[in-house]
Amino acid sequence: MKFQERITQIAEELLSAENPGKVATYIPELGKVDPNKFGVHLTTLGDTHYYYGHSCEKFSIQSVAKVFGLALAYRELGESIWTRVGVEPSGASFSSIVQLETNEGIPRNPLINAGAIVICDILISIFENPKQALLDFIHSASGNPAITYNSVIVASEKETSYTNSALVNLMKSFGNIHNAIDEVMDVYIHLCAIEMTCKELSRAFIFLAAHGKNPCTQEQIITASQSKRILAIMQLCGFYDEAGEFAFRVGLPGKSGVGGGIIAILPNQYSIALWSPKLNKKGNSYIGMQFLERFTTETDTSIF
Ligand code: GLN
């Protein structure tokens, strides 16, 4: 498989075309990023690496990190997690509040903001230091103990998190938030403010291509069943109201973030991370979507 050739050619073609996307500015600090950054890194199960561009530069992974939070909470709590959060696609934007009232404070899935906030509440109930537990999880998945939060992004999101505050308050009123609202918001905003490179991201997510096992250390990070179920949720919910489009065009389970990052997994083969900060109207990386559509088509590596 000529992965490197494809990556280089597709990247160069897309980067020379117009990009009508827009960098997210509702978290002011995110708006300061260079919009022309582009990185991609593919890690295979056999630990072969293919990459292009700014793949070793750190960026704010934002909602991509929701998958780490979910994996950790699922590992600790098992199936009872699904009494607090659903597994259905929302068909709505990532911060939508409309379904929460009719669903009586139970978020549709763990990858929309409301669902990830419940996951953070669960982590607070389990761990004495949930922020450290999250980092420990990522350190062991990635093999890199230096990955951490960006405190400037944390402060910036705290100043403008009105919608997320509305979500957590509504869920608290329904009894689906067990800890103090400020603490839950603090953990959620930290989770979103993790900084990683494409190389680190693709390496950290390879366990989802390997039935929950870290292929380098052989550590079983989560069970094979949990890994399968997380991939199913990523496939159906990872791109919010564009999840259908992502399945239709790319055909891999994946997750996006408003920092312009995307992770996508081909079970038994590879994980690929991309970063391009300009977003389409649904809040997903404009070039990231296009790149993956072409890459999976031209290398015939979709799951479908
Ligand atoms: N921190 C962001 C928020 O809560 C994450 C959203 C995203 O990446 N889609 O709004």
PDB file of C-alpha atoms and ligand atoms in Angstrom:
ATOM      1  CA  MET A   1       0.000   0.000   0.000  1.00  0.00           C
ATOM      2  CA  LYS A   2       1.563   3.284  -1.094  1.00  0.00           C
ATOM      3  CA  PHE A   3       0.360   5.309   1.899  1.00  0.00           C
ATOM      4  CA  GLN A   4       3.154   7.890   1.870  1.00  0.00           C
ATOM      5  CA  GLU A   5       2.757   8.667  -1.827  1.00  0.00           C
ATOM      6  CA  ARG A   6      -1.012   9.105  -1.451  1.00  0.00           C
ATOM      7  CA  ILE A   7      -0.682  11.271   1.677  1.00  0.00           C
ATOM      8  CA  THR A   8       1.816  13.608   0.030  1.00  0.00           C
ATOM      9  CA  GLN A   9      -0.080  13.925  -3.232  1.00  0.00           C
ATOM     10  CA  ILE A  10      -3.512  14.484  -1.700  1.00  0.00           C
ATOM     11  CA  ALA A  11      -2.124  16.988   0.824  1.00  0.00           C
ATOM     12  CA  GLU A  12      -0.332  19.003  -1.856  1.00  0.00           C
ATOM     13  CA  GLU A  13      -3.402  19.097  -4.096  1.00  0.00           C
ATOM     14  CA  LEU A  14      -5.766  20.143  -1.305  1.00  0.00           C
ATOM     15  CA  LEU A  15      -3.388  22.754   0.068  1.00  0.00           C
ATOM     16  CA  SER A  16      -3.081  24.435  -3.312  1.00  0.00           C
ATOM     17  CA  ALA A  17      -6.888  24.729  -3.650  1.00  0.00           C
ATOM     18  CA  GLU A  18      -9.095  27.335  -1.978  1.00  0.00           C
ATOM     19  CA  ASN A  19     -10.166  26.596   1.610  1.00  0.00           C
ATOM     20  CA  PRO A  20     -13.445  28.377   2.448  1.00  0.00           C
ATOM     21  CA  GLY A  21     -13.428  27.124   6.058  1.00  0.00           C
ATOM     22  CA  LYS A  22     -13.219  29.375   9.125  1.00  0.00           C
ATOM     23  CA  VAL A  23     -11.156  29.017  12.298  1.00  0.00           C
ATOM     24  CA  ALA A  24     -13.296  28.699  15.471  1.00  0.00           C
ATOM     25  CA  THR A  25     -13.333  31.958  17.419  1.00  0.00           C
ATOM     26  CA  TYR A  26     -16.019  31.348  20.054  1.00  0.00           C
ATOM     27  CA  ILE A  27     -13.167  30.216  22.291  1.00  0.00           C
ATOM     28  CA  PRO A  28     -11.064  33.369  21.719  1.00  0.00           C
ATOM     29  CA  GLU A  29      -7.680  31.699  22.133  1.00  0.00           C
ATOM     30  CA  LEU A  30      -8.460  29.161  19.380  1.00  0.00           C
ATOM     31  CA  GLY A  31      -8.915  32.082  16.966  1.00  0.00           C
ATOM     32  CA  LYS A  32      -5.213  32.963  17.287  1.00  0.00           C
ATOM     33  CA  VAL A  33      -3.967  29.827  15.554  1.00  0.00           C
ATOM     34  CA  ASP A  34      -2.334  30.086  12.116  1.00  0.00           C
ATOM     35  CA  PRO A  35      -5.211  29.040   9.779  1.00  0.00           C
ATOM     36  CA  ASN A  36      -2.816  27.574   7.235  1.00  0.00           C
ATOM     37  CA  LYS A  37      -1.391  24.875   9.464  1.00  0.00           C
ATOM     38  CA  PHE A  38      -1.798  21.359   8.123  1.00  0.00           C
ATOM     39  CA  GLY A  39      -0.524  18.092   9.515  1.00  0.00           C
ATOM     40  CA  VAL A  40      -1.304  14.415   9.023  1.00  0.00           C
ATOM     41  CA  HIS A  41       0.161  11.318  10.639  1.00  0.00           C
ATOM     42  CA  LEU A  42      -0.765   7.690  10.064  1.00  0.00           C
ATOM     43  CA  THR A  43       0.390   4.945  12.455  1.00  0.00           C
ATOM     44  CA  THR A  44      -0.035   1.306  11.434  1.00  0.00           C
ATOM     45  CA  LEU A  45      -0.523  -1.606  13.813  1.00  0.00           C
ATOM     46  CA  GLY A  46       2.998  -2.687  12.926  1.00  0.00           C
ATOM     47  CA  ASP A  47       4.288   0.736  14.099  1.00  0.00           C
ATOM     48  CA  THR A  48       5.089   2.052  10.635  1.00  0.00           C
ATOM     49  CA  HIS A  49       4.562   5.789  10.256  1.00  0.00           C
ATOM     50  CA  TYR A  50       3.546   8.004   7.343  1.00  0.00           C
ATOM     51  CA  TYR A  51       3.210  11.760   7.688  1.00  0.00           C
ATOM     52  CA  TYR A  52       3.152  15.170   6.052  1.00  0.00           C
ATOM     53  CA  GLY A  53       3.293  18.849   7.059  1.00  0.00           C
ATOM     54  CA  HIS A  54       3.053  20.149  10.625  1.00  0.00           C
ATOM     55  CA  SER A  55       2.492  16.683  12.055  1.00  0.00           C
ATOM     56  CA  CYS A  56       4.825  17.272  15.015  1.00  0.00           C
ATOM     57  CA  GLU A  57       3.270  20.579  16.122  1.00  0.00           C
ATOM     58  CA  LYS A  58       0.941  20.650  19.111  1.00  0.00           C
ATOM     59  CA  PHE A  59      -2.621  21.903  18.728  1.00  0.00           C
ATOM     60  CA  SER A  60      -5.757  22.010  20.869  1.00  0.00           C
ATOM     61  CA  ILE A  61      -7.421  18.635  20.360  1.00  0.00           C
ATOM     62  CA  GLN A  62     -10.757  19.819  21.855  1.00  0.00           C
ATOM     63  CA  SER A  63     -13.549  17.274  21.290  1.00  0.00           C
ATOM     64  CA  VAL A  64     -11.208  14.581  19.985  1.00  0.00           C
ATOM     65  CA  ALA A  65     -10.346  14.169  23.693  1.00  0.00           C
ATOM     66  CA  LYS A  66     -13.929  13.138  24.473  1.00  0.00           C
ATOM     67  CA  VAL A  67     -12.990   9.656  23.240  1.00  0.00           C
ATOM     68  CA  PHE A  68     -10.234   9.387  25.891  1.00  0.00           C
ATOM     69  CA  GLY A  69     -12.685  10.458  28.601  1.00  0.00           C
ATOM     70  CA  LEU A  70     -15.229   7.922  27.391  1.00  0.00           C
ATOM     71  CA  ALA A  71     -12.679   5.078  27.226  1.00  0.00           C
ATOM     72  CA  LEU A  72     -11.478   5.783  30.765  1.00  0.00           C
ATOM     73  CA  ALA A  73     -14.973   6.040  32.276  1.00  0.00           C
ATOM     74  CA  TYR A  74     -16.151   2.939  30.387  1.00  0.00           C
ATOM     75  CA  ARG A  75     -13.120   0.956  31.557  1.00  0.00           C
ATOM     76  CA  GLU A  76     -13.768   1.917  35.177  1.00  0.00           C
ATOM     77  CA  LEU A  77     -17.563   1.698  35.308  1.00  0.00           C
ATOM     78  CA  GLY A  78     -18.417  -0.920  32.683  1.00  0.00           C
ATOM     79  CA  GLU A  79     -21.898  -1.176  31.211  1.00  0.00           C
ATOM     80  CA  SER A  80     -23.581   0.858  33.952  1.00  0.00           C
ATOM     81  CA  ILE A  81     -22.236   3.947  32.170  1.00  0.00           C
ATOM     82  CA  TRP A  82     -25.156   3.605  29.739  1.00  0.00           C
ATOM     83  CA  THR A  83     -27.683   4.477  32.439  1.00  0.00           C
ATOM     84  CA  ARG A  84     -26.233   8.005  32.386  1.00  0.00           C
ATOM     85  CA  VAL A  85     -25.674   8.580  28.660  1.00  0.00           C
ATOM     86  CA  GLY A  86     -27.146   7.100  25.453  1.00  0.00           C
ATOM     87  CA  VAL A  87     -25.581   5.637  22.303  1.00  0.00           C
ATOM     88  CA  GLU A  88     -27.776   7.253  19.663  1.00  0.00           C
ATOM     89  CA  PRO A  89     -26.676   9.839  17.092  1.00  0.00           C
ATOM     90  CA  SER A  90     -28.012  13.277  17.962  1.00  0.00           C
ATOM     91  CA  GLY A  91     -28.352  14.707  14.441  1.00  0.00           C
ATOM     92  CA  ALA A  92     -27.745  18.059  16.121  1.00  0.00           C
ATOM     93  CA  SER A  93     -24.778  20.382  16.662  1.00  0.00           C
ATOM     94  CA  PHE A  94     -22.182  19.521  19.304  1.00  0.00           C
ATOM     95  CA  SER A  95     -23.511  21.943  21.909  1.00  0.00           C
ATOM     96  CA  SER A  96     -27.217  21.475  21.189  1.00  0.00           C
ATOM     97  CA  ILE A  97     -29.540  21.654  24.216  1.00  0.00           C
ATOM     98  CA  VAL A  98     -32.879  20.887  22.557  1.00  0.00           C
ATOM     99  CA  GLN A  99     -32.979  17.098  23.094  1.00  0.00           C
ATOM    100  CA  LEU A 100     -31.848  17.269  26.716  1.00  0.00           C
ATOM    101  CA  GLU A 101     -35.206  18.428  28.008  1.00  0.00           C
ATOM    102  CA  THR A 102     -37.295  15.742  26.274  1.00  0.00           C
ATOM    103  CA  ASN A 103     -34.683  13.092  27.164  1.00  0.00           C
ATOM    104  CA  GLU A 104     -34.879  14.166  30.829  1.00  0.00           C
ATOM    105  CA  GLY A 105     -31.229  15.121  31.221  1.00  0.00           C
ATOM    106  CA  ILE A 106     -29.778  11.992  29.555  1.00  0.00           C
ATOM    107  CA  PRO A 107     -27.524  13.071  26.643  1.00  0.00           C
ATOM    108  CA  ARG A 108     -28.019  11.211  23.362  1.00  0.00           C
ATOM    109  CA  ASN A 109     -24.378  10.041  23.294  1.00  0.00           C
ATOM    110  CA  PRO A 110     -20.995  10.618  24.995  1.00  0.00           C
ATOM    111  CA  LEU A 111     -19.430  12.550  22.083  1.00  0.00           C
ATOM    112  CA  ILE A 112     -21.693  15.607  22.111  1.00  0.00           C
ATOM    113  CA  ASN A 113     -20.835  18.236  24.723  1.00  0.00           C
ATOM    114  CA  ALA A 114     -23.645  17.228  27.114  1.00  0.00           C
ATOM    115  CA  GLY A 115     -22.535  13.576  26.998  1.00  0.00           C
ATOM    116  CA  ALA A 116     -18.874  14.390  27.556  1.00  0.00           C
ATOM    117  CA  ILE A 117     -19.850  16.608  30.497  1.00  0.00           C
ATOM    118  CA  VAL A 118     -21.668  13.630  32.099  1.00  0.00           C
ATOM    119  CA  ILE A 119     -18.550  11.502  31.472  1.00  0.00           C
ATOM    120  CA  CYS A 120     -16.487  14.128  33.338  1.00  0.00           C
ATOM    121  CA  ASP A 121     -18.989  13.988  36.219  1.00  0.00           C
ATOM    122  CA  ILE A 122     -18.541  10.194  36.312  1.00  0.00           C
ATOM    123  CA  LEU A 123     -14.733  10.579  36.375  1.00  0.00           C
ATOM    124  CA  ILE A 124     -14.986  12.999  39.301  1.00  0.00           C
ATOM    125  CA  SER A 125     -17.037  10.420  41.230  1.00  0.00           C
ATOM    126  CA  ILE A 126     -14.476   7.689  40.511  1.00  0.00           C
ATOM    127  CA  PHE A 127     -11.109   9.439  40.879  1.00  0.00           C
ATOM    128  CA  GLU A 128      -9.661  11.596  43.597  1.00  0.00           C
ATOM    129  CA  ASN A 129      -7.770  13.528  40.900  1.00  0.00           C
ATOM    130  CA  PRO A 130      -9.742  13.095  37.641  1.00  0.00           C
ATOM    131  CA  LYS A 131      -7.600  15.519  35.643  1.00  0.00           C
ATOM    132  CA  GLN A 132      -4.483  13.530  36.503  1.00  0.00           C
ATOM    133  CA  ALA A 133      -6.324  10.257  35.799  1.00  0.00           C
ATOM    134  CA  LEU A 134      -7.155  11.522  32.309  1.00  0.00           C
ATOM    135  CA  LEU A 135      -3.534  12.448  31.653  1.00  0.00           C
ATOM    136  CA  ASP A 136      -2.334   9.098  33.045  1.00  0.00           C
ATOM    137  CA  PHE A 137      -4.684   7.319  30.629  1.00  0.00           C
ATOM    138  CA  ILE A 138      -3.403   9.311  27.640  1.00  0.00           C
ATOM    139  CA  HIS A 139       0.213   8.854  28.742  1.00  0.00           C
ATOM    140  CA  SER A 140      -0.151   5.089  28.818  1.00  0.00           C
ATOM    141  CA  ALA A 141      -2.061   4.955  25.500  1.00  0.00           C
ATOM    142  CA  SER A 142       0.451   7.212  23.744  1.00  0.00           C
ATOM    143  CA  GLY A 143       3.642   6.165  25.502  1.00  0.00           C
ATOM    144  CA  ASN A 144       4.347   9.870  26.016  1.00  0.00           C
ATOM    145  CA  PRO A 145       4.318  11.208  29.609  1.00  0.00           C
ATOM    146  CA  ALA A 146       4.727  14.851  28.516  1.00  0.00           C
ATOM    147  CA  ILE A 147       1.205  15.350  27.089  1.00  0.00           C
ATOM    148  CA  THR A 148      -0.732  17.906  29.139  1.00  0.00           C
ATOM    149  CA  TYR A 149      -3.340  20.689  29.293  1.00  0.00           C
ATOM    150  CA  ASN A 150      -2.876  24.191  27.854  1.00  0.00           C
ATOM    151  CA  SER A 151      -3.820  26.541  30.694  1.00  0.00           C
ATOM    152  CA  VAL A 152      -4.277  29.522  28.346  1.00  0.00           C
ATOM    153  CA  ILE A 153      -6.955  27.617  26.404  1.00  0.00           C
ATOM    154  CA  VAL A 154      -8.563  26.544  29.699  1.00  0.00           C
ATOM    155  CA  ALA A 155      -8.832  30.174  30.858  1.00  0.00           C
ATOM    156  CA  SER A 156     -10.125  31.302  27.464  1.00  0.00           C
ATOM    157  CA  GLU A 157     -12.880  28.661  27.299  1.00  0.00           C
ATOM    158  CA  LYS A 158     -13.900  29.347  30.909  1.00  0.00           C
ATOM    159  CA  GLU A 159     -14.665  32.943  29.973  1.00  0.00           C
ATOM    160  CA  THR A 160     -17.096  32.010  27.208  1.00  0.00           C
ATOM    161  CA  SER A 161     -18.634  28.668  28.202  1.00  0.00           C
ATOM    162  CA  TYR A 162     -22.209  29.941  28.473  1.00  0.00           C
ATOM    163  CA  THR A 163     -23.782  27.148  26.424  1.00  0.00           C
ATOM    164  CA  ASN A 164     -21.915  24.375  28.228  1.00  0.00           C
ATOM    165  CA  SER A 165     -22.958  25.978  31.538  1.00  0.00           C
ATOM    166  CA  ALA A 166     -26.573  25.806  30.373  1.00  0.00           C
ATOM    167  CA  LEU A 167     -26.144  22.104  29.507  1.00  0.00           C
ATOM    168  CA  VAL A 168     -24.622  21.184  32.865  1.00  0.00           C
ATOM    169  CA  ASN A 169     -27.254  23.146  34.800  1.00  0.00           C
ATOM    170  CA  LEU A 170     -30.121  21.517  32.917  1.00  0.00           C
ATOM    171  CA  MET A 171     -28.664  18.042  33.494  1.00  0.00           C
ATOM    172  CA  LYS A 172     -28.114  18.850  37.183  1.00  0.00           C
ATOM    173  CA  SER A 173     -31.784  19.799  37.496  1.00  0.00           C
ATOM    174  CA  PHE A 174     -32.691  16.323  36.172  1.00  0.00           C
ATOM    175  CA  GLY A 175     -30.318  14.634  38.652  1.00  0.00           C
ATOM    176  CA  ASN A 176     -27.806  13.453  36.010  1.00  0.00           C
ATOM    177  CA  ILE A 177     -24.896  15.494  37.397  1.00  0.00           C
ATOM    178  CA  HIS A 178     -23.767  14.251  40.815  1.00  0.00           C
ATOM    179  CA  ASN A 179     -20.921  16.636  41.601  1.00  0.00           C
ATOM    180  CA  ALA A 180     -20.570  20.409  41.916  1.00  0.00           C
ATOM    181  CA  ILE A 181     -21.202  22.203  38.628  1.00  0.00           C
ATOM    182  CA  ASP A 182     -17.987  24.250  38.807  1.00  0.00           C
ATOM    183  CA  GLU A 183     -15.900  21.129  39.303  1.00  0.00           C
ATOM    184  CA  VAL A 184     -17.593  19.330  36.406  1.00  0.00           C
ATOM    185  CA  MET A 185     -17.037  22.310  34.092  1.00  0.00           C
ATOM    186  CA  ASP A 186     -13.408  22.549  35.206  1.00  0.00           C
ATOM    187  CA  VAL A 187     -12.703  18.911  34.295  1.00  0.00           C
ATOM    188  CA  TYR A 188     -14.629  19.161  30.989  1.00  0.00           C
ATOM    189  CA  ILE A 189     -12.803  22.329  29.919  1.00  0.00           C
ATOM    190  CA  HIS A 190      -9.449  20.794  30.837  1.00  0.00           C
ATOM    191  CA  LEU A 191     -10.294  17.662  28.836  1.00  0.00           C
ATOM    192  CA  CYS A 192     -10.936  19.839  25.763  1.00  0.00           C
ATOM    193  CA  ALA A 193      -7.723  21.820  26.348  1.00  0.00           C
ATOM    194  CA  ILE A 194      -5.340  18.884  25.942  1.00  0.00           C
ATOM    195  CA  GLU A 195      -2.630  19.642  23.398  1.00  0.00           C
ATOM    196  CA  MET A 196      -1.146  16.978  21.171  1.00  0.00           C
ATOM    197  CA  THR A 197       0.541  16.619  17.799  1.00  0.00           C
ATOM    198  CA  CYS A 198      -0.876  14.528  14.947  1.00  0.00           C
ATOM    199  CA  LYS A 199       1.907  12.026  15.575  1.00  0.00           C
ATOM    200  CA  GLU A 200       0.992  11.748  19.271  1.00  0.00           C
ATOM    201  CA  LEU A 201      -2.719  11.503  18.488  1.00  0.00           C
ATOM    202  CA  SER A 202      -2.438   8.751  15.935  1.00  0.00           C
ATOM    203  CA  ARG A 203      -0.134   6.808  18.260  1.00  0.00           C
ATOM    204  CA  ALA A 204      -2.432   7.336  21.263  1.00  0.00           C
ATOM    205  CA  PHE A 205      -5.489   6.015  19.384  1.00  0.00           C
ATOM    206  CA  ILE A 206      -3.887   2.929  17.867  1.00  0.00           C
ATOM    207  CA  PHE A 207      -5.357   0.799  20.698  1.00  0.00           C
ATOM    208  CA  LEU A 208      -8.782   1.279  19.084  1.00  0.00           C
ATOM    209  CA  ALA A 209      -7.440  -0.330  15.899  1.00  0.00           C
ATOM    210  CA  ALA A 210      -6.095  -3.220  18.007  1.00  0.00           C
ATOM    211  CA  HIS A 211      -9.186  -4.392  19.918  1.00  0.00           C
ATOM    212  CA  GLY A 212      -8.337  -2.244  22.930  1.00  0.00           C
ATOM    213  CA  LYS A 213      -4.719  -3.372  23.258  1.00  0.00           C
ATOM    214  CA  ASN A 214      -1.648  -1.129  23.086  1.00  0.00           C
ATOM    215  CA  PRO A 215       0.293  -2.940  20.328  1.00  0.00           C
ATOM    216  CA  CYS A 216       3.656  -1.642  21.582  1.00  0.00           C
ATOM    217  CA  THR A 217       3.349  -2.606  25.268  1.00  0.00           C
ATOM    218  CA  GLN A 218       0.682  -5.353  24.844  1.00  0.00           C
ATOM    219  CA  GLU A 219      -1.256  -3.649  27.665  1.00  0.00           C
ATOM    220  CA  GLN A 220      -5.021  -4.268  27.364  1.00  0.00           C
ATOM    221  CA  ILE A 221      -6.192  -0.662  27.797  1.00  0.00           C
ATOM    222  CA  ILE A 222      -9.908  -1.456  27.479  1.00  0.00           C
ATOM    223  CA  THR A 223     -11.633  -4.737  26.604  1.00  0.00           C
ATOM    224  CA  ALA A 224     -12.125  -5.768  22.978  1.00  0.00           C
ATOM    225  CA  SER A 225     -15.874  -5.382  23.448  1.00  0.00           C
ATOM    226  CA  GLN A 226     -15.480  -1.856  24.844  1.00  0.00           C
ATOM    227  CA  SER A 227     -13.191  -0.961  21.940  1.00  0.00           C
ATOM    228  CA  LYS A 228     -15.753  -2.242  19.413  1.00  0.00           C
ATOM    229  CA  ARG A 229     -18.522  -0.264  21.073  1.00  0.00           C
ATOM    230  CA  ILE A 230     -16.518   2.957  21.238  1.00  0.00           C
ATOM    231  CA  LEU A 231     -15.773   2.623  17.512  1.00  0.00           C
ATOM    232  CA  ALA A 232     -19.496   2.131  16.859  1.00  0.00           C
ATOM    233  CA  ILE A 233     -20.273   5.324  18.762  1.00  0.00           C
ATOM    234  CA  MET A 234     -17.536   7.203  16.907  1.00  0.00           C
ATOM    235  CA  GLN A 235     -18.967   6.025  13.590  1.00  0.00           C
ATOM    236  CA  LEU A 236     -22.485   7.180  14.466  1.00  0.00           C
ATOM    237  CA  CYS A 237     -21.807  10.231  16.625  1.00  0.00           C
ATOM    238  CA  GLY A 238     -18.231  11.454  16.103  1.00  0.00           C
ATOM    239  CA  PHE A 239     -19.136  14.269  13.715  1.00  0.00           C
ATOM    240  CA  TYR A 240     -22.436  15.425  15.260  1.00  0.00           C
ATOM    241  CA  ASP A 241     -24.905  16.415  12.536  1.00  0.00           C
ATOM    242  CA  GLU A 242     -22.320  15.513   9.916  1.00  0.00           C
ATOM    243  CA  ALA A 243     -21.781  11.922  11.116  1.00  0.00           C
ATOM    244  CA  GLY A 244     -23.770  10.560   8.177  1.00  0.00           C
ATOM    245  CA  GLU A 245     -21.734  12.644   5.742  1.00  0.00           C
ATOM    246  CA  PHE A 246     -18.466  11.401   7.277  1.00  0.00           C
ATOM    247  CA  ALA A 247     -19.588   7.762   7.041  1.00  0.00           C
ATOM    248  CA  PHE A 248     -20.835   8.360   3.488  1.00  0.00           C
ATOM    249  CA  ARG A 249     -17.688  10.091   2.258  1.00  0.00           C
ATOM    250  CA  VAL A 250     -14.910   8.610   4.422  1.00  0.00           C
ATOM    251  CA  GLY A 251     -16.281   5.362   5.841  1.00  0.00           C
ATOM    252  CA  LEU A 252     -14.231   5.144   9.024  1.00  0.00           C
ATOM    253  CA  PRO A 253     -15.103   5.632  12.700  1.00  0.00           C
ATOM    254  CA  GLY A 254     -13.667   8.996  13.708  1.00  0.00           C
ATOM    255  CA  LYS A 255     -13.861  12.039  15.927  1.00  0.00           C
ATOM    256  CA  SER A 256     -13.390  15.738  15.239  1.00  0.00           C
ATOM    257  CA  GLY A 257     -12.631  18.778  17.384  1.00  0.00           C
ATOM    258  CA  VAL A 258     -13.095  22.527  16.897  1.00  0.00           C
ATOM    259  CA  GLY A 259      -9.316  22.960  17.010  1.00  0.00           C
ATOM    260  CA  GLY A 260      -9.391  21.438  13.507  1.00  0.00           C
ATOM    261  CA  GLY A 261      -8.225  17.974  14.539  1.00  0.00           C
ATOM    262  CA  ILE A 262      -9.668  14.674  13.345  1.00  0.00           C
ATOM    263  CA  ILE A 263      -8.800  11.108  14.341  1.00  0.00           C
ATOM    264  CA  ALA A 264     -10.018   8.165  12.260  1.00  0.00           C
ATOM    265  CA  ILE A 265      -9.487   4.455  12.821  1.00  0.00           C
ATOM    266  CA  LEU A 266      -9.330   1.510  10.428  1.00  0.00           C
ATOM    267  CA  PRO A 267      -9.689  -1.549  12.715  1.00  0.00           C
ATOM    268  CA  ASN A 268      -6.803  -4.036  12.414  1.00  0.00           C
ATOM    269  CA  GLN A 269      -4.800  -1.621  10.259  1.00  0.00           C
ATOM    270  CA  TYR A 270      -4.188   2.005  11.218  1.00  0.00           C
ATOM    271  CA  SER A 271      -5.120   5.176  12.989  1.00  0.00           C
ATOM    272  CA  ILE A 272      -4.754   8.506  11.202  1.00  0.00           C
ATOM    273  CA  ALA A 273      -4.720  11.988  12.749  1.00  0.00           C
ATOM    274  CA  LEU A 274      -5.150  15.252  10.846  1.00  0.00           C
ATOM    275  CA  TRP A 275      -4.975  18.904  11.757  1.00  0.00           C
ATOM    276  CA  SER A 276      -6.204  21.838   9.690  1.00  0.00           C
ATOM    277  CA  PRO A 277      -7.808  24.628  11.777  1.00  0.00           C
ATOM    278  CA  LYS A 278     -10.305  26.019   9.237  1.00  0.00           C
ATOM    279  CA  LEU A 279     -13.692  24.419   9.909  1.00  0.00           C
ATOM    280  CA  ASN A 280     -16.742  23.827   7.758  1.00  0.00           C
ATOM    281  CA  LYS A 281     -20.183  25.021   8.850  1.00  0.00           C
ATOM    282  CA  LYS A 282     -20.713  21.969  11.090  1.00  0.00           C
ATOM    283  CA  GLY A 283     -17.512  22.660  13.056  1.00  0.00           C
ATOM    284  CA  ASN A 284     -15.411  19.924  11.436  1.00  0.00           C
ATOM    285  CA  SER A 285     -12.074  20.509   9.686  1.00  0.00           C
ATOM    286  CA  TYR A 286     -12.768  21.453   6.057  1.00  0.00           C
ATOM    287  CA  ILE A 287      -9.590  19.989   4.600  1.00  0.00           C
ATOM    288  CA  GLY A 288      -9.579  17.143   7.128  1.00  0.00           C
ATOM    289  CA  MET A 289     -12.873  15.813   5.756  1.00  0.00           C
ATOM    290  CA  GLN A 290     -11.744  16.202   2.159  1.00  0.00           C
ATOM    291  CA  PHE A 291      -8.382  14.620   2.802  1.00  0.00           C
ATOM    292  CA  LEU A 292      -9.871  11.545   4.453  1.00  0.00           C
ATOM    293  CA  GLU A 293     -12.488  11.128   1.738  1.00  0.00           C
ATOM    294  CA  ARG A 294      -9.790  10.998  -0.913  1.00  0.00           C
ATOM    295  CA  PHE A 295      -7.358   8.963   1.173  1.00  0.00           C
ATOM    296  CA  THR A 296      -9.769   6.152   2.071  1.00  0.00           C
ATOM    297  CA  THR A 297     -11.114   6.079  -1.497  1.00  0.00           C
ATOM    298  CA  GLU A 298      -7.730   6.057  -3.224  1.00  0.00           C
ATOM    299  CA  THR A 299      -6.199   3.491  -0.847  1.00  0.00           C
ATOM    300  CA  ASP A 300      -9.407   1.437  -0.659  1.00  0.00           C
ATOM    301  CA  THR A 301      -9.249   1.439   3.144  1.00  0.00           C
ATOM    302  CA  SER A 302     -12.772   2.268   4.275  1.00  0.00           C
ATOM    303  CA  ILE A 303     -14.575  -0.226   6.541  1.00  0.00           C
ATOM    304  CA  PHE A 304     -17.413  -0.481   4.035  1.00  0.00           C
TER     305      PHE A 304
HETATM  306  N1  GLN B   1     -14.477  22.765  24.105  1.00  0.00           N
HETATM  307  C1  GLN B   1     -15.395  22.818  23.010  1.00  0.00           C
HETATM  308  C2  GLN B   1     -16.776  23.168  23.489  1.00  0.00           C
HETATM  309  O1  GLN B   1     -17.197  22.675  24.508  1.00  0.00           O
HETATM  310  C3  GLN B   1     -15.393  21.495  22.291  1.00  0.00           C
HETATM  311  C4  GLN B   1     -16.312  21.469  21.093  1.00  0.00           C
HETATM  312  C5  GLN B   1     -15.763  20.693  19.923  1.00  0.00           C
HETATM  313  O2  GLN B   1     -14.569  20.468  19.788  1.00  0.00           O
HETATM  314  N2  GLN B   1     -16.645  20.339  19.018  1.00  0.00           N
HETATM  315  O3  GLN B   1     -17.453  23.936  22.892  1.00  0.00           O
END
